[in-house]
């Protein structure tokens, strides 16, 4: 059947960002419809099943909508299915994530939690998918999956790769995350499924999607053979380079990318005092995608004044950006419970986040509200109450959309003290950069409302509480370093990284390529972020990556990014 005549469907159960997939398919010049009723399964020539969120949520949604059995029947009919992430996991028998909820059982095996002993969980970032077939026809059957390409993974649970038993008939590629090899794609007859997200994996991922849509990825029958052993699967996770765009309306009311010096985004009075304008949000973000950014973050920096979902220009920025950018997008600003100006209607944070996801975001970042949530957490602990009561935005968004979708944006500043006793019980570090009066110690004070208000909470209290509440990642800014080009605050980053087992993004102060490698080498952060030097074209992303590669740091190559 000509590709133009085939009916391509998307199986969605409303748990997150399927807009990226829709956008990717459209970018490839194809149309895709949603499966809305059980009858649609009969009309479909091909189905893409992008799973996001938790395993149990996905299975309950499939069962409650009555789609589980028609999906099994569709697979049995031999028509092609592509599963993505949780859309791959539910094809197995079950998952540690939701032990009470059986999977579809198409494949033998279970999904297990990553062992956290040696590494940050979730496994988040760009990694290789290594084809496991030895010398047979399958080894090169899907050339879009190549050893040199990197794909975007984000998951806490995975099917352990053994290379034996039933896996010999179904596993196509495996991926190593530190000490564990896991299944990263399966291929059995008409079913091709990936643990990674092709729709978020730049040109390499788009090529794989194109292959599924325009050709038939049907596995040759007599092709089972010996597989590589788990020990042969090498670790290839890269350090992510993230471009961050602080967005706000300028004095003329246009949304612009701005950039602060220690959070002050206005020019000095002698230059007119205007909000600095470094470009248009969508144009700049597209430029970073083309230049090989592994991720892009938008921070809506004045959203504490407004309701984000009433901020239609910001949502439009996200919609437009997600149409041409196929790497993960994070958006922050205003993710909290909000009250309408009429004073009557309360909008829960999870609804604000939902609006961001529907507009194209993959993750939301929470700033001020995370500080209040952490304060509540420690308060409940001090009172002997259950610290996790489901009341916070972090818990609710993580429950609905998965913890990988919740980033905590930290806006700390240094408070110098002469001795640890002067820090009112806060976690103190001994610093190699003494304070203005020669103080040898400091603690890091959390702020809210874009640094306008300091709180009696330190960064360690914040990040440990947020991890316990269900956050998936820490975006670690530093007000003292922001916009200074003097390098990251390595002391802050090391101290924070040691306190959590979720990924940490180093932010604030990058001025030269050496600053990025220094942060990775000294603190083992999973990602490095910059704003000003990218906006002002002082240091291109490709120069950062080239330098890191020369230092022996694993990065996604520029060829994969453009
Ligand atoms: O509190 O949940 O509504 O979120 C508000 C968000 O807006 C927070 O994530 C907060 O970090 C951000 N924000 C608020 N005010 C500012 C400001 O600059 N006046 N931006 C602001 C924070 C810091 C980084 C920056 C890095 C790298 N900007 O995002 O990109 O410091 O900069 P550099 O490479 O140029 O040094 P809520």
Coordinates of C-alpha atoms and ligand atoms in Angstrom, one line a residue:
X1 CA 0.0 0.0 0.0
X2 CA 1.4 3.5 -0.8
X3 CA 2.5 5.3 2.3
X4 CA 0.1 8.1 1.6
X5 CA -2.9 5.7 1.7
X6 CA -2.0 4.0 5.0
X7 CA -3.9 5.0 8.1
X8 CA -1.5 5.7 10.9
X9 CA -2.9 5.9 14.4
X10 CA -1.6 7.1 17.8
X11 CA -2.6 5.3 20.9
X12 CA -2.8 7.9 23.7
X13 CA -4.0 7.6 27.2
X14 CA -3.5 11.2 28.3
X15 CA -0.5 10.9 30.6
X16 CA 1.9 13.4 29.1
X17 CA 3.5 14.9 26.1
X18 CA 2.3 13.1 23.0
X19 CA 2.4 16.4 21.2
X20 CA 6.1 15.8 20.5
X21 CA 5.3 12.6 18.7
X22 CA 2.5 14.3 16.7
X23 CA 4.9 17.0 15.8
X24 CA 7.6 14.5 14.8
X25 CA 5.3 12.6 12.5
X26 CA 4.1 15.9 10.9
X27 CA 7.6 17.0 10.5
X28 CA 8.3 13.8 8.5
X29 CA 5.4 14.8 6.2
X30 CA 2.8 12.3 7.5
X31 CA -0.6 12.5 9.2
X32 CA -1.6 10.6 12.3
X33 CA -4.9 10.2 14.0
X34 CA -5.8 9.4 17.6
X35 CA -7.4 6.1 18.5
X36 CA -10.6 7.3 20.1
X37 CA -12.7 4.2 20.1
X38 CA -12.3 0.4 20.1
X39 CA -13.5 0.5 16.4
X40 CA -10.4 2.5 15.4
X41 CA -8.2 -0.5 15.9
X42 CA -9.8 -2.2 12.9
X43 CA -9.2 0.9 10.7
X44 CA -5.5 1.2 11.6
X45 CA -2.7 0.1 9.2
X46 CA 0.0 1.1 11.7
X47 CA -0.1 2.2 15.3
X48 CA 2.4 4.1 17.4
X49 CA 2.0 3.7 21.1
X50 CA 4.0 6.3 23.1
X51 CA 3.9 5.5 26.7
X52 CA 4.6 8.2 29.3
X53 CA 4.2 8.2 33.1
X54 CA 3.9 5.2 35.3
X55 CA 3.4 1.6 34.2
X56 CA 0.3 1.1 36.5
X57 CA -1.3 4.3 35.2
X58 CA -0.8 3.1 31.6
X59 CA -2.2 -0.3 32.2
X60 CA -5.2 1.0 34.1
X61 CA -5.9 3.5 31.4
X62 CA -5.7 0.8 28.7
X63 CA -8.0 -1.5 30.7
X64 CA -10.5 1.3 31.7
X65 CA -10.8 2.5 28.1
X66 CA -11.4 -1.1 26.9
X67 CA -8.3 -0.8 24.7
X68 CA -6.1 -3.6 26.2
X69 CA -7.9 -6.5 24.4
X70 CA -8.3 -4.7 21.0
X71 CA -4.6 -3.8 21.2
X72 CA -3.6 -7.4 21.7
X73 CA -5.9 -8.4 18.9
X74 CA -4.3 -5.8 16.7
X75 CA -0.8 -7.1 17.4
X76 CA -2.0 -10.7 16.7
X77 CA -3.4 -9.6 13.3
X78 CA 0.2 -8.9 12.2
X79 CA -0.2 -5.2 11.5
X80 CA 2.8 -3.1 12.6
X81 CA 3.0 -1.5 16.1
X82 CA 5.7 0.8 17.4
X83 CA 5.9 1.1 21.2
X84 CA 7.8 3.8 22.9
X85 CA 9.1 3.8 26.5
X86 CA 6.2 2.7 28.8
X87 CA 4.6 1.7 25.4
X88 CA 7.4 -0.9 25.3
X89 CA 7.3 -1.9 29.0
X90 CA 3.6 -2.8 29.0
X91 CA 4.2 -5.4 26.4
X92 CA 6.0 -7.4 29.1
X93 CA 4.4 -9.4 31.9
X94 CA 4.6 -6.8 34.7
X95 CA 6.7 -4.2 36.4
X96 CA 8.2 -3.5 39.8
X97 CA 6.7 -0.1 39.4
X98 CA 3.1 -1.4 39.8
X99 CA 3.4 -5.0 41.0
X100 CA -0.4 -5.4 41.3
X101 CA -1.0 -4.4 37.6
X102 CA -0.2 -7.2 35.1
X103 CA 1.2 -6.1 31.8
X104 CA -0.1 -7.2 28.3
X105 CA 2.2 -10.2 28.4
X106 CA 3.1 -10.2 24.7
X107 CA 6.7 -10.8 25.8
X108 CA 8.1 -12.9 28.6
X109 CA 9.9 -11.0 31.3
X110 CA 9.4 -8.2 33.8
X111 CA 10.4 -4.6 34.1
X112 CA 12.6 -3.9 37.2
X113 CA 13.8 -0.9 39.1
X114 CA 17.3 0.2 38.4
X115 CA 19.7 -0.6 41.2
X116 CA 20.5 2.8 42.7
X117 CA 23.7 1.8 44.4
X118 CA 26.1 3.0 41.9
X119 CA 24.2 5.6 39.9
X120 CA 21.6 8.3 39.6
X121 CA 18.1 7.2 38.9
X122 CA 16.2 7.9 36.5
X123 CA 18.6 7.0 33.7
X124 CA 18.2 10.3 31.9
X125 CA 20.0 11.4 28.8
X126 CA 21.5 10.3 25.5
X127 CA 22.9 6.8 25.3
X128 CA 23.7 4.3 22.6
X129 CA 21.4 1.4 21.6
X130 CA 23.8 -1.4 20.8
X131 CA 22.4 -4.0 18.3
X132 CA 22.8 -7.4 20.0
X133 CA 22.5 -9.9 17.1
X134 CA 25.8 -11.6 16.2
X135 CA 26.5 -12.2 12.6
X136 CA 23.1 -12.6 11.0
X137 CA 20.6 -10.7 8.9
X138 CA 19.2 -8.8 11.8
X139 CA 22.6 -7.3 12.8
X140 CA 22.2 -4.6 10.1
X141 CA 18.4 -4.8 9.4
X142 CA 17.5 -1.5 11.0
X143 CA 20.4 0.8 9.9
X144 CA 18.8 3.7 11.7
X145 CA 19.9 2.1 15.0
X146 CA 23.7 2.4 14.8
X147 CA 26.4 2.1 17.3
X148 CA 27.5 5.8 16.8
X149 CA 24.1 7.3 17.3
X150 CA 22.7 8.4 20.7
X151 CA 19.0 8.3 21.7
X152 CA 17.2 10.0 24.5
X153 CA 16.3 7.8 27.4
X154 CA 14.4 8.7 30.5
X155 CA 13.3 5.9 32.8
X156 CA 13.7 4.5 36.3
X157 CA 12.6 0.9 35.4
X158 CA 13.9 -1.3 32.6
X159 CA 14.0 -4.9 31.5
X160 CA 17.4 -6.4 32.5
X161 CA 19.3 -7.6 29.5
X162 CA 20.4 -11.3 29.7
X163 CA 20.9 -12.2 26.1
X164 CA 19.5 -15.7 26.8
X165 CA 16.2 -17.6 26.8
X166 CA 13.2 -15.8 25.4
X167 CA 15.2 -12.7 24.8
X168 CA 16.9 -14.4 21.9
X169 CA 13.7 -14.1 19.9
X170 CA 12.8 -10.5 20.7
X171 CA 15.7 -8.2 21.8
X172 CA 17.1 -6.0 19.1
X173 CA 19.4 -3.7 21.1
X174 CA 20.7 -3.3 24.6
X175 CA 22.1 -0.3 26.5
X176 CA 24.4 -0.1 29.5
X177 CA 23.8 2.4 32.3
X178 CA 26.9 2.2 34.6
X179 CA 26.8 -1.4 35.9
X180 CA 23.5 -2.6 34.3
X181 CA 22.7 -3.7 30.8
X182 CA 19.1 -3.3 29.9
X183 CA 16.9 -3.9 26.9
X184 CA 16.6 -0.8 24.8
X185 CA 14.6 -2.1 21.8
X186 CA 12.6 -5.2 21.0
X187 CA 11.6 -6.6 17.7
X188 CA 9.3 -9.5 17.2
X189 CA 7.5 -10.0 13.9
X190 CA 5.3 -6.9 13.5
X191 CA 6.2 -5.3 16.8
X192 CA 9.1 -2.9 17.1
X193 CA 9.4 -1.0 20.4
X194 CA 12.0 1.2 22.0
X195 CA 12.8 2.1 25.6
X196 CA 14.2 5.4 24.4
X197 CA 12.2 8.2 22.8
X198 CA 12.8 8.5 19.0
X199 CA 10.6 11.6 18.9
X200 CA 13.0 13.3 21.3
X201 CA 16.2 11.9 19.8
X202 CA 17.0 14.5 17.2
X203 CA 17.8 13.5 13.6
X204 CA 18.7 9.9 14.7
X205 CA 15.3 9.4 16.3
X206 CA 13.4 11.0 13.4
X207 CA 15.2 8.6 11.0
X208 CA 14.0 5.6 13.0
X209 CA 10.4 6.9 13.1
X210 CA 10.5 7.5 9.3
X211 CA 11.6 3.9 8.8
X212 CA 8.7 2.6 10.8
X213 CA 6.2 4.9 9.0
X214 CA 7.5 4.5 5.4
X215 CA 8.8 0.9 5.4
X216 CA 7.6 -2.2 7.2
X217 CA 9.8 -3.1 10.1
X218 CA 8.7 -6.7 10.1
X219 CA 11.3 -9.1 11.6
X220 CA 12.3 -11.9 9.3
X221 CA 11.0 -15.2 10.8
X222 CA 14.0 -17.5 10.8
X223 CA 16.4 -15.0 12.2
X224 CA 16.9 -15.9 15.9
X225 CA 20.5 -16.5 16.7
X226 CA 23.1 -16.0 19.4
X227 CA 23.1 -12.6 21.1
X228 CA 25.9 -10.6 22.6
X229 CA 26.4 -11.1 26.3
X230 CA 25.5 -8.3 28.7
X231 CA 29.2 -7.8 29.5
X232 CA 29.8 -6.9 25.8
X233 CA 27.4 -3.9 26.0
X234 CA 29.4 -0.8 26.7
X235 CA 28.4 2.3 28.6
X236 CA 27.8 5.2 26.3
X237 CA 25.8 7.7 28.2
X238 CA 26.7 11.3 27.4
X239 CA 26.8 14.4 29.5
X240 CA 24.0 16.7 28.4
X241 CA 24.6 20.2 27.3
X242 CA 21.5 22.3 27.9
X243 CA 20.7 25.8 26.6
X244 CA 18.5 27.8 28.9
X245 CA 16.2 30.7 27.9
X246 CA 14.9 33.0 30.5
X247 CA 11.7 34.5 29.0
X248 CA 9.6 37.4 30.1
X249 CA 7.6 40.3 28.6
X250 CA 9.6 43.4 28.0
X251 CA 8.3 46.9 28.7
X252 CA 6.6 46.9 25.3
X253 CA 4.8 43.7 26.1
X254 CA 6.7 41.4 23.7
X255 CA 8.0 38.1 25.0
X256 CA 11.8 38.1 24.8
X257 CA 14.7 36.0 25.9
X258 CA 16.4 38.0 28.6
X259 CA 19.5 37.4 30.7
X260 CA 20.4 38.6 34.1
X261 CA 23.5 39.5 35.9
X262 CA 23.0 37.8 39.3
X263 CA 19.3 37.8 38.4
X264 CA 19.0 41.4 37.5
X265 CA 17.7 41.4 33.9
X266 CA 17.5 45.2 33.4
X267 CA 20.1 47.3 31.7
X268 CA 21.7 49.9 34.0
X269 CA 19.9 53.3 34.4
X270 CA 22.4 55.1 32.1
X271 CA 21.5 52.6 29.4
X272 CA 17.8 53.2 29.8
X273 CA 16.9 50.6 32.4
X274 CA 15.1 48.3 29.9
X275 CA 14.7 44.6 30.2
X276 CA 17.6 43.1 28.2
X277 CA 16.5 41.6 24.9
X278 CA 18.6 38.8 23.6
X279 CA 16.2 37.5 21.0
X280 CA 13.0 35.8 20.2
X281 CA 12.3 32.6 22.2
X282 CA 11.4 30.3 19.4
X283 CA 14.1 31.5 17.0
X284 CA 16.8 31.2 19.6
X285 CA 15.6 27.7 20.8
X286 CA 15.6 26.5 17.2
X287 CA 19.1 27.8 16.7
X288 CA 20.3 25.8 19.7
X289 CA 18.6 22.6 18.5
X290 CA 20.3 23.0 15.1
X291 CA 23.6 23.6 16.9
X292 CA 23.4 20.3 18.8
X293 CA 21.9 21.3 22.2
X294 CA 20.8 18.1 24.0
X295 CA 18.0 19.8 25.8
X296 CA 16.4 23.2 25.9
X297 CA 14.9 24.9 29.0
X298 CA 12.5 27.8 29.0
X299 CA 12.1 29.6 32.3
X300 CA 9.1 31.9 32.4
X301 CA 10.8 34.2 35.0
X302 CA 7.9 36.5 35.9
X303 CA 5.2 33.9 36.0
X304 CA 4.9 34.2 39.8
X305 CA 3.0 37.4 39.0
X306 CA 0.5 35.8 36.6
X307 CA -1.4 32.5 36.0
X308 CA 0.8 30.6 33.5
X309 CA -2.2 29.0 31.7
X310 CA -3.6 32.5 31.1
X311 CA -0.2 33.4 29.7
X312 CA -1.1 32.3 26.2
X313 CA 1.9 33.8 24.5
X314 CA 4.2 31.7 26.6
X315 CA 2.2 28.6 25.8
X316 CA 2.3 29.5 22.2
X317 CA 6.1 29.7 22.4
X318 CA 6.1 26.2 23.7
X319 CA 3.8 25.0 21.0
X320 CA 5.8 26.5 18.2
X321 CA 9.1 25.4 19.6
X322 CA 8.0 21.8 19.9
X323 CA 7.0 21.8 16.2
X324 CA 10.6 22.1 15.1
X325 CA 12.7 21.0 18.1
X326 CA 13.1 17.2 18.7
X327 CA 15.1 17.2 21.9
X328 CA 13.5 17.4 25.4
X329 CA 12.0 20.7 26.4
X330 CA 11.7 21.8 30.0
X331 CA 9.5 24.7 31.0
X332 CA 9.5 26.4 34.4
X333 CA 7.7 29.3 36.0
X334 CA 4.4 29.4 37.9
X335 CA 4.0 25.7 38.6
X336 CA 2.0 25.9 41.8
X337 CA -1.6 26.0 43.0
X338 CA -3.0 29.3 41.8
X339 CA -6.1 31.3 42.5
X340 CA -7.9 33.1 39.7
X341 CA -8.1 36.9 40.0
X342 CA -11.8 36.5 40.8
X343 CA -10.6 34.8 44.0
X344 CA -12.9 31.8 43.5
X345 CA -11.3 29.4 41.2
X346 CA -8.3 27.4 42.4
X347 CA -6.1 25.9 39.7
X348 CA -4.0 23.0 41.1
X349 CA -0.4 22.9 40.1
X350 CA -0.9 19.5 38.4
X351 CA -3.3 21.3 36.0
X352 CA -0.8 24.0 35.3
X353 CA 1.8 21.3 34.5
X354 CA -0.7 19.5 32.3
X355 CA -1.2 22.7 30.3
X356 CA 2.5 22.9 29.8
X357 CA 2.8 19.2 28.8
X358 CA -0.1 19.5 26.3
X359 CA 1.7 22.5 24.8
X360 CA 4.8 20.5 24.1
X361 CA 6.9 20.4 27.3
X362 CA 8.5 17.1 28.4
X363 CA 9.4 18.3 31.9
X364 CA 8.2 21.1 34.2
X365 CA 10.5 22.8 36.6
X366 CA 9.4 24.1 39.9
X367 CA 11.2 26.9 41.7
X368 CA 9.4 28.8 44.5
X369 CA 6.8 26.2 45.2
X370 CA 9.4 23.5 45.7
X371 CA 10.9 25.6 48.6
X372 CA 7.5 25.8 50.3
X373 CA 7.0 22.1 49.7
X374 CA 10.3 21.3 51.3
X375 CA 9.5 23.5 54.3
X376 CA 6.2 21.7 54.8
X377 CA 8.0 18.4 54.5
X378 CA 10.5 19.2 57.3
X379 CA 7.8 20.7 59.4
X380 CA 5.7 17.6 59.2
X381 CA 8.7 15.5 60.0
X382 CA 9.4 17.7 63.0
X383 CA 5.8 17.3 64.2
X384 CA 6.1 13.5 63.9
X385 CA 3.5 13.5 61.0
X386 CA 3.8 11.5 57.8
X387 CA 6.1 13.7 55.7
X388 CA 4.6 12.5 52.3
X389 CA 0.9 13.3 52.4
X390 CA 0.3 13.8 48.7
X391 CA -0.4 17.4 49.2
X392 CA 2.5 18.9 47.2
X393 CA 2.7 19.8 43.5
X394 CA 5.9 17.6 43.3
X395 CA 4.0 14.5 44.5
X396 CA 1.0 15.1 42.4
X397 CA 2.8 15.8 39.2
X398 CA 5.2 12.9 39.7
X399 CA 2.3 10.6 40.4
X400 CA 0.4 11.6 37.2
X401 CA 3.3 12.2 34.8
X402 CA 6.2 10.3 36.3
X403 CA 9.0 11.7 38.4
X404 CA 11.3 12.2 35.4
X405 CA 8.9 15.0 34.4
X406 CA 9.6 17.0 37.6
X407 CA 12.7 19.2 37.7
X408 CA 13.5 21.4 40.8
X409 CA 15.0 24.7 39.9
X410 CA 17.1 26.0 42.8
X411 CA 17.9 29.7 43.1
X412 CA 20.4 29.8 46.0
X413 CA 22.8 32.4 47.2
X414 CA 25.8 32.2 49.5
X415 CA 25.6 33.3 53.1
X416 CA 29.0 33.6 54.7
X417 CA 29.6 32.8 58.3
X418 CA 32.7 32.9 60.5
X419 CA 32.0 29.5 62.1
X420 CA 29.5 26.6 61.5
X421 CA 27.8 27.6 64.8
X422 CA 26.7 30.9 63.2
X423 CA 24.6 29.2 60.5
X424 CA 21.5 28.6 62.7
X425 CA 21.7 24.9 62.1
X426 CA 22.0 25.1 58.4
X427 CA 24.3 22.7 56.4
X428 CA 27.6 24.5 56.1
X429 CA 30.6 24.0 53.9
X430 CA 34.1 25.2 54.4
X431 CA 34.9 27.3 51.4
X432 CA 38.1 27.9 49.5
X433 CA 36.7 31.4 48.5
X434 CA 36.4 33.3 51.8
X435 CA 33.7 35.9 52.3
X436 CA 34.2 39.7 52.3
X437 CA 35.3 39.7 55.9
X438 CA 37.5 36.6 55.5
X439 CA 34.7 34.2 56.5
X440 CA 35.9 30.6 55.9
X441 CA 32.4 29.0 55.9
X442 CA 29.1 29.5 54.0
X443 CA 25.7 28.0 53.6
X444 CA 23.5 28.2 50.6
X445 CA 20.2 30.0 51.2
X446 CA 17.2 29.1 49.1
X447 CA 15.2 32.0 47.6
X448 CA 11.8 32.3 46.1
X449 CA 10.1 34.6 43.6
X450 CA 13.1 34.8 41.3
X451 CA 15.6 35.5 44.1
X452 CA 13.5 38.4 45.6
X453 CA 13.0 36.6 48.9
X454 CA 15.4 34.6 51.0
X455 CA 14.1 31.7 53.1
X456 CA 15.3 30.0 56.2
X457 CA 15.9 26.8 54.2
X458 CA 19.3 25.6 52.8
X459 CA 19.9 23.9 49.5
X460 CA 20.6 20.5 51.2
X461 CA 17.3 20.7 53.0
X462 CA 15.6 21.6 49.7
X463 CA 17.0 18.9 47.5
X464 CA 16.8 16.0 49.9
X465 CA 13.1 16.9 50.7
X466 CA 12.3 17.3 47.0
X467 CA 13.9 13.9 46.1
X468 CA 11.9 12.3 48.9
X469 CA 8.7 14.0 47.5
X470 CA 9.3 12.5 44.1
X471 CA 11.4 15.0 42.0
X472 CA 13.4 13.5 39.2
X473 CA 16.1 16.0 38.6
X474 CA 17.8 19.1 40.1
X475 CA 18.5 22.3 38.1
X476 CA 21.1 23.9 40.3
X477 CA 21.4 27.7 39.6
X478 CA 23.5 30.0 41.7
X479 CA 22.6 33.7 42.1
X480 CA 26.2 34.7 43.0
X481 CA 27.5 33.1 39.8
X482 CA 24.6 33.9 37.3
X483 CA 25.8 35.9 34.3
X484 CA 29.3 36.3 35.7
X485 CA 31.1 34.1 33.1
X486 CA 33.5 33.2 36.0
X487 CA 32.7 29.4 36.1
X488 CA 30.3 27.3 38.0
X489 CA 30.1 27.2 41.8
X490 CA 31.9 23.9 42.1
X491 CA 31.6 23.8 45.9
X492 CA 27.8 24.2 45.7
X493 CA 27.5 21.6 42.9
X494 CA 29.7 19.0 44.6
X495 CA 27.9 19.4 47.9
X496 CA 24.5 19.0 46.3
X497 CA 25.5 16.1 44.1
X498 CA 26.7 14.2 47.1
X499 CA 23.3 14.7 48.8
X500 CA 20.9 13.2 46.2
X501 CA 20.8 10.2 43.9
X502 CA 18.8 12.0 41.1
X503 CA 20.5 13.7 38.2
X504 CA 21.9 17.2 38.8
X505 CA 22.3 20.0 36.2
X506 CA 25.1 22.5 36.8
X507 CA 24.0 26.0 36.0
X508 CA 25.1 29.6 36.4
X509 CA 28.5 31.2 35.6
X510 CA 29.7 29.3 32.5
X511 CA 32.0 31.5 30.5
X512 CA 34.4 29.2 28.7
X513 CA 34.4 25.6 27.4
X514 CA 36.8 24.7 30.3
X515 CA 34.2 25.6 32.8
X516 CA 31.9 22.8 31.5
X517 CA 34.6 20.1 31.7
X518 CA 35.6 21.3 35.1
X519 CA 32.1 20.9 36.4
X520 CA 31.8 17.4 35.0
X521 CA 35.3 16.3 36.1
X522 CA 35.0 17.7 39.6
X523 CA 31.4 17.0 40.5
X524 CA 30.2 14.2 38.1
X525 CA 27.1 16.1 37.2
X526 CA 24.9 14.6 34.5
X527 CA 24.3 17.8 32.7
X528 CA 25.7 21.3 32.2
X529 CA 23.7 24.4 31.4
X530 CA 24.4 27.8 30.1
X531 CA 22.5 30.9 28.9
X532 CA 24.4 34.1 28.4
X533 CA 27.4 32.8 26.5
X534 CA 25.2 31.0 24.1
X535 CA 22.8 33.9 23.6
X536 CA 25.6 36.4 22.9
X537 CA 27.4 33.9 20.6
X538 CA 30.5 34.1 22.7
X539 CA 30.9 30.3 22.9
X540 CA 29.0 28.0 20.5
X541 CA 27.6 24.7 21.7
X542 CA 29.7 22.8 19.3
X543 CA 32.9 24.4 20.8
X544 CA 31.7 23.2 24.3
X545 CA 31.2 19.7 23.0
X546 CA 34.4 19.6 21.1
X547 CA 36.3 20.6 24.2
X548 CA 34.6 18.1 26.4
X549 CA 35.3 15.4 23.9
X550 CA 39.0 16.3 23.9
X551 CA 38.9 16.0 27.7
X552 CA 37.6 12.4 27.3
X553 CA 34.0 13.3 28.3
X554 CA 31.3 11.4 26.5
X555 CA 29.1 13.7 24.5
X556 CA 26.5 13.4 21.7
X557 CA 28.3 14.4 18.6
X558 CA 27.4 17.4 16.6
X559 CA 26.6 15.2 13.6
X560 CA 23.9 13.5 15.6
X561 CA 22.6 16.9 16.5
X562 CA 22.2 18.5 13.1
Ligands
LIG1 O1 9.5 30.1 41.1 O2 8.5 28.1 40.0 O3 7.7 30.4 39.3 O4 10.0 29.6 38.7 C1 10.6 30.7 38.3 C2 11.8 30.3 37.5 O5 12.4 31.5 36.9 C3 12.9 29.7 38.4 O6 13.4 28.5 37.7 C4 14.0 30.7 38.5 O7 15.3 30.1 38.4 C5 13.7 31.6 37.2 N1 14.1 33.0 37.4 C6 13.3 33.9 38.1 N2 13.9 35.1 38.0 C7 15.0 35.0 37.3 C8 16.0 36.0 37.0 O8 17.0 35.8 36.4 N3 15.7 37.3 37.4 N4 16.1 33.1 36.2 C9 15.1 33.6 36.9 C10 17.0 32.3 36.7 C11 19.0 31.5 36.1 C12 19.3 30.5 35.1 C13 20.3 30.9 34.1 C14 21.6 30.4 34.6 C15 22.7 30.4 33.6 N5 17.9 32.3 35.7 O9 18.1 30.0 34.5 O10 19.9 30.5 32.9 O11 22.0 31.1 35.8 O12 23.0 31.7 33.3 P1 24.5 32.0 32.7 O13 24.9 30.8 31.9 O14 24.3 33.2 31.8 O15 25.3 32.3 33.9 P2 8.9 29.6 39.9

